[in-house]
Short mmCIF file of C-alpha atoms in Angstrom, two decimals:
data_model
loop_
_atom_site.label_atom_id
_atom_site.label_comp_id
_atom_site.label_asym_id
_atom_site.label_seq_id
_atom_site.Cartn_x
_atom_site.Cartn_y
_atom_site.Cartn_z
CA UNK V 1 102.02 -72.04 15.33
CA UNK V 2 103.00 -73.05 11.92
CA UNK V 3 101.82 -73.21 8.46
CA UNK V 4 100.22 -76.26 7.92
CA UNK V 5 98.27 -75.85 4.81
CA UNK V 6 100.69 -76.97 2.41
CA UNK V 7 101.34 -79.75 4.52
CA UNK V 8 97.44 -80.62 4.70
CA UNK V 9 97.28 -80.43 0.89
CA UNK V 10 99.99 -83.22 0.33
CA UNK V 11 98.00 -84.83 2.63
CA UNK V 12 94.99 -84.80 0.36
CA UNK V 13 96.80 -85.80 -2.70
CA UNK V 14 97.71 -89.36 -0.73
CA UNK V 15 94.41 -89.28 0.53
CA UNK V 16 93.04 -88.90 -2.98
CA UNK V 17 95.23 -91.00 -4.47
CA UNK V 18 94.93 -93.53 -2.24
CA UNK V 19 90.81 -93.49 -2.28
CA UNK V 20 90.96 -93.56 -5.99
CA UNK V 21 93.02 -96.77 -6.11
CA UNK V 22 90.74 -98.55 -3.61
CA UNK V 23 87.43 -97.40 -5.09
CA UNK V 24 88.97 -98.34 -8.83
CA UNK V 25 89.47 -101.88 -7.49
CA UNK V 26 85.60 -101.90 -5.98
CA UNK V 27 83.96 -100.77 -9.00
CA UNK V 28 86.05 -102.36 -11.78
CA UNK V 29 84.71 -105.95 -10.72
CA UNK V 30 81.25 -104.11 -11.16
CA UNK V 31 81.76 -101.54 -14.01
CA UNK V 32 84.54 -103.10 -16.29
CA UNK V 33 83.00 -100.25 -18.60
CA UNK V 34 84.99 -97.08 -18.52
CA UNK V 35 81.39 -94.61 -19.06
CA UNK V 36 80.16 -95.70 -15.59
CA UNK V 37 83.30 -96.62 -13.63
CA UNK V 38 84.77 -93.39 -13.93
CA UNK V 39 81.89 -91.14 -12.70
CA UNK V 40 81.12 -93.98 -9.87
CA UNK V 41 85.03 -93.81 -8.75
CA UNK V 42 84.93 -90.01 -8.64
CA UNK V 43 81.83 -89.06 -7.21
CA UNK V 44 82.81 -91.35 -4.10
CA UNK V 45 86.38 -90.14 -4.15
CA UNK V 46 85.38 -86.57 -4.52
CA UNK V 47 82.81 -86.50 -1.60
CA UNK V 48 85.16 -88.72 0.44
CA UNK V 49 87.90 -85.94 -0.20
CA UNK V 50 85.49 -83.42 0.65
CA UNK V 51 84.27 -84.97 4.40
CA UNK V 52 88.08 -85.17 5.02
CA UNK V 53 88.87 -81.55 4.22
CA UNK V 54 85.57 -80.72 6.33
CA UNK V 55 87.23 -82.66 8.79
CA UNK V 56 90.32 -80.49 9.02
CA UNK V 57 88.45 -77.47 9.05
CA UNK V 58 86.99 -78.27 11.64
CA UNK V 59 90.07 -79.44 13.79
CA UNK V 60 91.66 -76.49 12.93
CA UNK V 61 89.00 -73.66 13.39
CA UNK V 62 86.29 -75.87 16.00
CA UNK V 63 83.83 -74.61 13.49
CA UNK V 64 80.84 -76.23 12.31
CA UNK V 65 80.43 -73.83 9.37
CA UNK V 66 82.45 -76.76 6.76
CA UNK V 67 79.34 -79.27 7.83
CA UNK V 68 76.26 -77.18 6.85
CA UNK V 69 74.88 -77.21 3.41
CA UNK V 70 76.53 -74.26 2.31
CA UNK V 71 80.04 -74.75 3.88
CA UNK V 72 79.73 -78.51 2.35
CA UNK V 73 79.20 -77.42 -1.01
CA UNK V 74 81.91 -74.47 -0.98
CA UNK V 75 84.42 -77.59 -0.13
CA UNK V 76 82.97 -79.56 -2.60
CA UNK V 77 83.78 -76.74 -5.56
CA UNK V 78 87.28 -76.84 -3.52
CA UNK V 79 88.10 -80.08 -3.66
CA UNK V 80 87.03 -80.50 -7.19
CA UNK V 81 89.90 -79.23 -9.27
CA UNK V 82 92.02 -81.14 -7.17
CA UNK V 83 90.33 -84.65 -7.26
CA UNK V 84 89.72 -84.26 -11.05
CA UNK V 85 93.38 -83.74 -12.03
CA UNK V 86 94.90 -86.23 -9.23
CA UNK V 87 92.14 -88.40 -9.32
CA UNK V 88 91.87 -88.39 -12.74
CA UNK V 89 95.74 -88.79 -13.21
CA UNK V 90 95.52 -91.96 -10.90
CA UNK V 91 92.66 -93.23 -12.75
CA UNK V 92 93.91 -92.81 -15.85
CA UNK V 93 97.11 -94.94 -14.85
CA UNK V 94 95.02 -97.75 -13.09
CA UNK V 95 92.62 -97.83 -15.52
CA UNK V 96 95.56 -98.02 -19.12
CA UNK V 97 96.94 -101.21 -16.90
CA UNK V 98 93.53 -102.50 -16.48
CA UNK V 99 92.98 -102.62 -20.22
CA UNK V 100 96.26 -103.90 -20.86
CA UNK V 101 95.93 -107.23 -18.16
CA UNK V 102 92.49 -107.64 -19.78
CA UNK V 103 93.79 -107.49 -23.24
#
C-alpha cells in the first residue's frame, strides 16, 4: 500500500481552507469586528480540522485512540500550526477584501 500522508495533508489544507471561507461568511454578518471574528472563525475551523484528521486516523488504523480525550487533544496541538498559518493566510485574504467592499 502506498503513502498517503502527503496526500491526506493537501487534503487538509482544502479542507481548511475551505472551512475557513464558509465560517468567515457565517460570522462576518455577526462579528463585522475583527477581535471576535477571528478567534470565533478559528476555534470552529480548528476543531472542525481536528474531528476530520481524527477521522482519518481512524480509517486508516480502526483505532479509537484519536477519539479519547487524550488522542483528541494530541490532534488538536497537530492540527494547530497548520490551521493557524493556512487558516490564518485565508483569513487574512477574506478578511483585507472584506474591509475593502465595506470601505
Amino acid at each position: 500500500m502506498e503513502n498517503t500522508s502527503s496526500i491526506n495533508e493537501y487534503l487538509m489544507w482544502i479542507v481548511i481552507i475551505s472551512l475557513t471561507i464558509f465560517f468567515f461568511n457565517y460570522f462576518v454578518k455577526i462579528f463585522p469586528d475583527y477581535k471576535k471574528l477571528f478567534p470565533s472563525v478559528f476555534v470552529v475551523v480548528w476543531i472542525c480540522a481536528t474531528i476530520i484528521t481524527g477521522c482519518f486516523e481512524y480509517f486508516s488504523s480502526s483505532s479509537i485512540y484519536s477519539f479519547s480525550f487524550i488522542g483528541f487533544a494530541g490532534l488538536m496541538a497537530f492540527r494547530l500550526p497548520t490551521t493557524l498559518i493556512i487558516g490564518g493566510i485565508t483569513f487574512w485574504i477574506k478578511y483585507n477584501k472584506f474591509q475593502k467592499k465595506s470601505n
